[in-house]
Amino acid sequence: KDIQASTALQNCLRVALDLGNNFLHTTASGFYPDSLFNMSAANDEYEEPFMKRVTKVLAASEEQPIDYLPIELPHLAAASLVDLQSVLDDIQQLEMHNTEVSKFLELFDEKSFAQVDTQELGRLCEQWTTTQTEYQEIVVYFTSDYDYAAKIPSHTFFSAFNAFVNSLNKN
């Protein structure tokens, strides 16, 4: 939820959107995270890297939002490395192996280990469900597109924001 709560990121995104609208002669009210990747490779009308232009505008502002990005987004880089679907796959593998271990332990009439393990797996499943719901809410917050939220892998979504932030810091 860091990216949703970050006022520094909101300011940076607003400047990028305003400059992009001006450059493209459009009136878009937002953009998909995929386009954040494209910004770092794009040039403006003066053949200057687009993100360099964004950084100049942000540096001239009183708020200096780029300085606050690392403080407000401490988990962004880590979030870009983990895909929620792969976490679910791992949990399902654990559940499958837990079932196999439980069957084996029943042969020895040992149930306490399996009960503790099952409780922990239940807690992991609940955490995953909560995290997945929060992730989809964040995607919808930025895109207003429920279908997109179901399609884009979490690591791709967060990688786009991470690339945007890193390109601001480079320029």
Tab-separated table of C-alpha atoms in Angstrom:
chain	number	residue	atom	x	y	z
A	1	LYS	CA	0.000	0.000	0.000
A	2	ASP	CA	3.063	2.256	0.081
A	3	ILE	CA	2.600	3.343	-3.527
A	4	GLN	CA	-1.015	4.278	-2.961
A	5	ALA	CA	-0.209	6.350	0.139
A	6	SER	CA	2.936	8.040	-1.188
A	7	THR	CA	2.326	11.731	-1.808
A	8	ALA	CA	5.801	12.000	-3.335
A	9	LEU	CA	4.964	9.322	-5.907
A	10	GLN	CA	1.599	10.955	-6.617
A	11	ASN	CA	3.380	14.271	-7.289
A	12	CYS	CA	5.928	12.609	-9.568
A	13	LEU	CA	3.224	10.758	-11.488
A	14	ARG	CA	1.174	13.960	-11.837
A	15	VAL	CA	4.157	15.825	-13.313
A	16	ALA	CA	4.906	12.933	-15.698
A	17	LEU	CA	1.248	12.842	-16.772
A	18	ASP	CA	1.094	16.618	-17.296
A	19	LEU	CA	4.306	16.645	-19.339
A	20	GLY	CA	3.172	13.580	-21.291
A	21	ASN	CA	-0.192	15.159	-22.074
A	22	ASN	CA	1.529	18.341	-23.189
A	23	PHE	CA	4.035	16.449	-25.354
A	24	LEU	CA	1.402	14.146	-26.907
A	25	HIS	CA	-1.297	16.846	-27.110
A	26	THR	CA	-3.746	14.672	-25.167
A	27	THR	CA	-5.872	15.026	-22.069
A	28	ALA	CA	-5.364	11.639	-20.440
A	29	SER	CA	-6.334	11.524	-16.777
A	30	GLY	CA	-3.996	8.648	-15.995
A	31	PHE	CA	-1.941	5.870	-17.487
A	32	TYR	CA	-1.341	2.190	-17.095
A	33	PRO	CA	1.776	1.104	-15.251
A	34	ASP	CA	3.052	-0.479	-18.478
A	35	SER	CA	3.564	3.025	-19.843
A	36	LEU	CA	5.906	3.780	-16.931
A	37	PHE	CA	8.389	1.418	-18.584
A	38	ASN	CA	8.009	3.298	-21.868
A	39	MET	CA	8.652	6.673	-20.246
A	40	SER	CA	12.175	5.769	-19.255
A	41	ALA	CA	13.040	5.007	-22.903
A	42	ALA	CA	11.172	7.926	-24.488
A	43	ASN	CA	12.553	11.259	-25.641
A	44	ASP	CA	10.675	14.538	-25.504
A	45	GLU	CA	10.194	16.988	-28.365
A	46	TYR	CA	13.766	18.265	-27.842
A	47	GLU	CA	15.206	14.733	-28.126
A	48	GLU	CA	16.021	14.843	-24.428
A	49	PRO	CA	15.149	11.783	-22.325
A	50	PHE	CA	11.582	12.275	-21.119
A	51	MET	CA	12.438	11.280	-17.549
A	52	LYS	CA	15.221	13.865	-17.445
A	53	ARG	CA	12.603	16.491	-18.230
A	54	VAL	CA	10.319	15.138	-15.504
A	55	THR	CA	13.221	15.198	-13.044
A	56	LYS	CA	14.052	18.838	-13.925
A	57	VAL	CA	10.462	19.929	-13.301
A	58	LEU	CA	10.358	18.028	-10.016
A	59	ALA	CA	13.719	19.456	-8.901
A	60	ALA	CA	12.402	22.963	-9.493
A	61	SER	CA	9.332	22.366	-7.316
A	62	GLU	CA	9.221	23.365	-3.669
A	63	GLU	CA	8.218	19.902	-2.428
A	64	GLN	CA	11.258	18.048	-3.859
A	65	PRO	CA	9.234	14.800	-4.035
A	66	ILE	CA	12.126	12.732	-5.421
A	67	ASP	CA	13.905	13.081	-2.066
A	68	TYR	CA	10.959	11.463	-0.274
A	69	LEU	CA	10.509	8.471	-2.588
A	70	PRO	CA	12.941	6.158	-0.729
A	71	ILE	CA	11.323	7.069	2.589
A	72	GLU	CA	7.745	6.615	1.375
A	73	LEU	CA	8.437	3.525	-0.773
A	74	PRO	CA	10.716	1.296	1.321
A	75	HIS	CA	9.220	-1.968	0.015
A	76	LEU	CA	8.882	-1.148	-3.679
A	77	ALA	CA	12.046	-2.887	-4.886
A	78	ALA	CA	11.235	-6.041	-2.918
A	79	ALA	CA	7.631	-6.061	-4.190
A	80	SER	CA	8.901	-5.965	-7.750
A	81	LEU	CA	10.795	-9.225	-7.218
A	82	VAL	CA	7.943	-11.404	-5.929
A	83	ASP	CA	4.954	-12.592	-7.915
A	84	LEU	CA	1.867	-13.277	-5.816
A	85	GLN	CA	0.870	-16.157	-8.087
A	86	SER	CA	4.165	-17.942	-7.425
A	87	VAL	CA	3.577	-17.492	-3.688
A	88	LEU	CA	0.167	-19.140	-4.081
A	89	ASP	CA	1.755	-21.966	-6.075
A	90	ASP	CA	4.251	-22.503	-3.240
A	91	ILE	CA	1.475	-22.540	-0.637
A	92	GLN	CA	-0.448	-25.103	-2.682
A	93	GLN	CA	2.687	-27.253	-2.894
A	94	LEU	CA	3.056	-27.039	0.881
A	95	GLU	CA	-0.577	-28.068	1.316
A	96	MET	CA	-0.070	-31.051	-0.960
A	97	HIS	CA	3.067	-32.145	0.909
A	98	ASN	CA	1.361	-31.542	4.240
A	99	THR	CA	-1.412	-33.930	3.206
A	100	GLU	CA	1.162	-36.551	2.306
A	101	VAL	CA	2.994	-36.088	5.634
A	102	SER	CA	-0.293	-36.262	7.539
A	103	LYS	CA	-1.151	-39.578	5.898
A	104	PHE	CA	2.288	-40.906	6.779
A	105	LEU	CA	2.004	-39.738	10.407
A	106	GLU	CA	-1.400	-41.386	10.746
A	107	LEU	CA	0.392	-44.685	10.279
A	108	PHE	CA	2.198	-43.949	13.545
A	109	ASP	CA	-0.853	-42.389	15.223
A	110	GLU	CA	0.949	-39.028	15.468
A	111	LYS	CA	-1.462	-36.157	14.792
A	112	SER	CA	-0.124	-33.183	16.756
A	113	PHE	CA	2.564	-32.297	14.177
A	114	ALA	CA	0.085	-32.346	11.307
A	115	GLN	CA	-2.398	-30.154	13.212
A	116	VAL	CA	0.172	-27.447	13.878
A	117	ASP	CA	1.351	-27.551	10.276
A	118	THR	CA	-2.238	-27.294	8.994
A	119	GLN	CA	-2.905	-24.264	11.182
A	120	GLU	CA	0.183	-22.517	9.824
A	121	LEU	CA	-0.867	-23.287	6.256
A	122	GLY	CA	-4.295	-21.860	6.980
A	123	ARG	CA	-2.684	-18.679	8.263
A	124	LEU	CA	-0.528	-18.464	5.103
A	125	CYS	CA	-3.596	-18.894	2.897
A	126	GLU	CA	-5.412	-16.123	4.767
A	127	GLN	CA	-2.400	-13.811	4.420
A	128	TRP	CA	-2.156	-14.552	0.717
A	129	THR	CA	-5.867	-13.848	0.185
A	130	THR	CA	-5.591	-10.539	2.046
A	131	THR	CA	-2.471	-9.560	0.106
A	132	GLN	CA	-4.055	-10.491	-3.233
A	133	THR	CA	-7.155	-8.420	-2.426
A	134	GLU	CA	-5.026	-5.422	-1.415
A	135	TYR	CA	-2.946	-5.786	-4.577
A	136	GLN	CA	-6.027	-5.774	-6.807
A	137	GLU	CA	-7.366	-2.713	-4.980
A	138	ILE	CA	-4.081	-0.877	-5.629
A	139	VAL	CA	-4.118	-1.775	-9.326
A	140	VAL	CA	-7.714	-0.579	-9.633
A	141	TYR	CA	-6.797	2.604	-7.732
A	142	PHE	CA	-4.175	3.465	-10.356
A	143	THR	CA	-5.932	2.140	-13.468
A	144	SER	CA	-9.685	2.088	-12.678
A	145	ASP	CA	-9.666	-1.189	-14.604
A	146	TYR	CA	-10.833	-4.329	-12.777
A	147	ASP	CA	-9.977	-6.587	-15.727
A	148	TYR	CA	-6.435	-5.249	-15.838
A	149	ALA	CA	-6.042	-5.933	-12.125
A	150	ALA	CA	-6.817	-9.598	-12.729
A	151	LYS	CA	-4.363	-9.857	-15.641
A	152	ILE	CA	-1.170	-8.069	-14.639
A	153	PRO	CA	1.254	-10.083	-12.499
A	154	SER	CA	2.161	-8.298	-9.274
A	155	HIS	CA	5.895	-8.269	-9.958
A	156	THR	CA	5.269	-6.622	-13.349
A	157	PHE	CA	3.041	-3.978	-11.803
A	158	PHE	CA	5.505	-3.112	-9.045
A	159	SER	CA	8.476	-3.364	-11.430
A	160	ALA	CA	6.904	-0.623	-13.539
A	161	PHE	CA	6.738	1.714	-10.561
A	162	ASN	CA	10.216	0.683	-9.467
A	163	ALA	CA	11.596	1.454	-12.953
A	164	PHE	CA	9.843	4.839	-12.897
A	165	VAL	CA	11.307	5.715	-9.481
A	166	ASN	CA	14.763	4.479	-10.467
A	167	SER	CA	14.722	6.530	-13.667
A	168	LEU	CA	13.816	9.630	-11.633
A	169	ASN	CA	16.767	8.976	-9.347
A	170	LYS	CA	19.148	8.455	-12.294
A	171	ASN	CA	18.357	11.775	-13.912
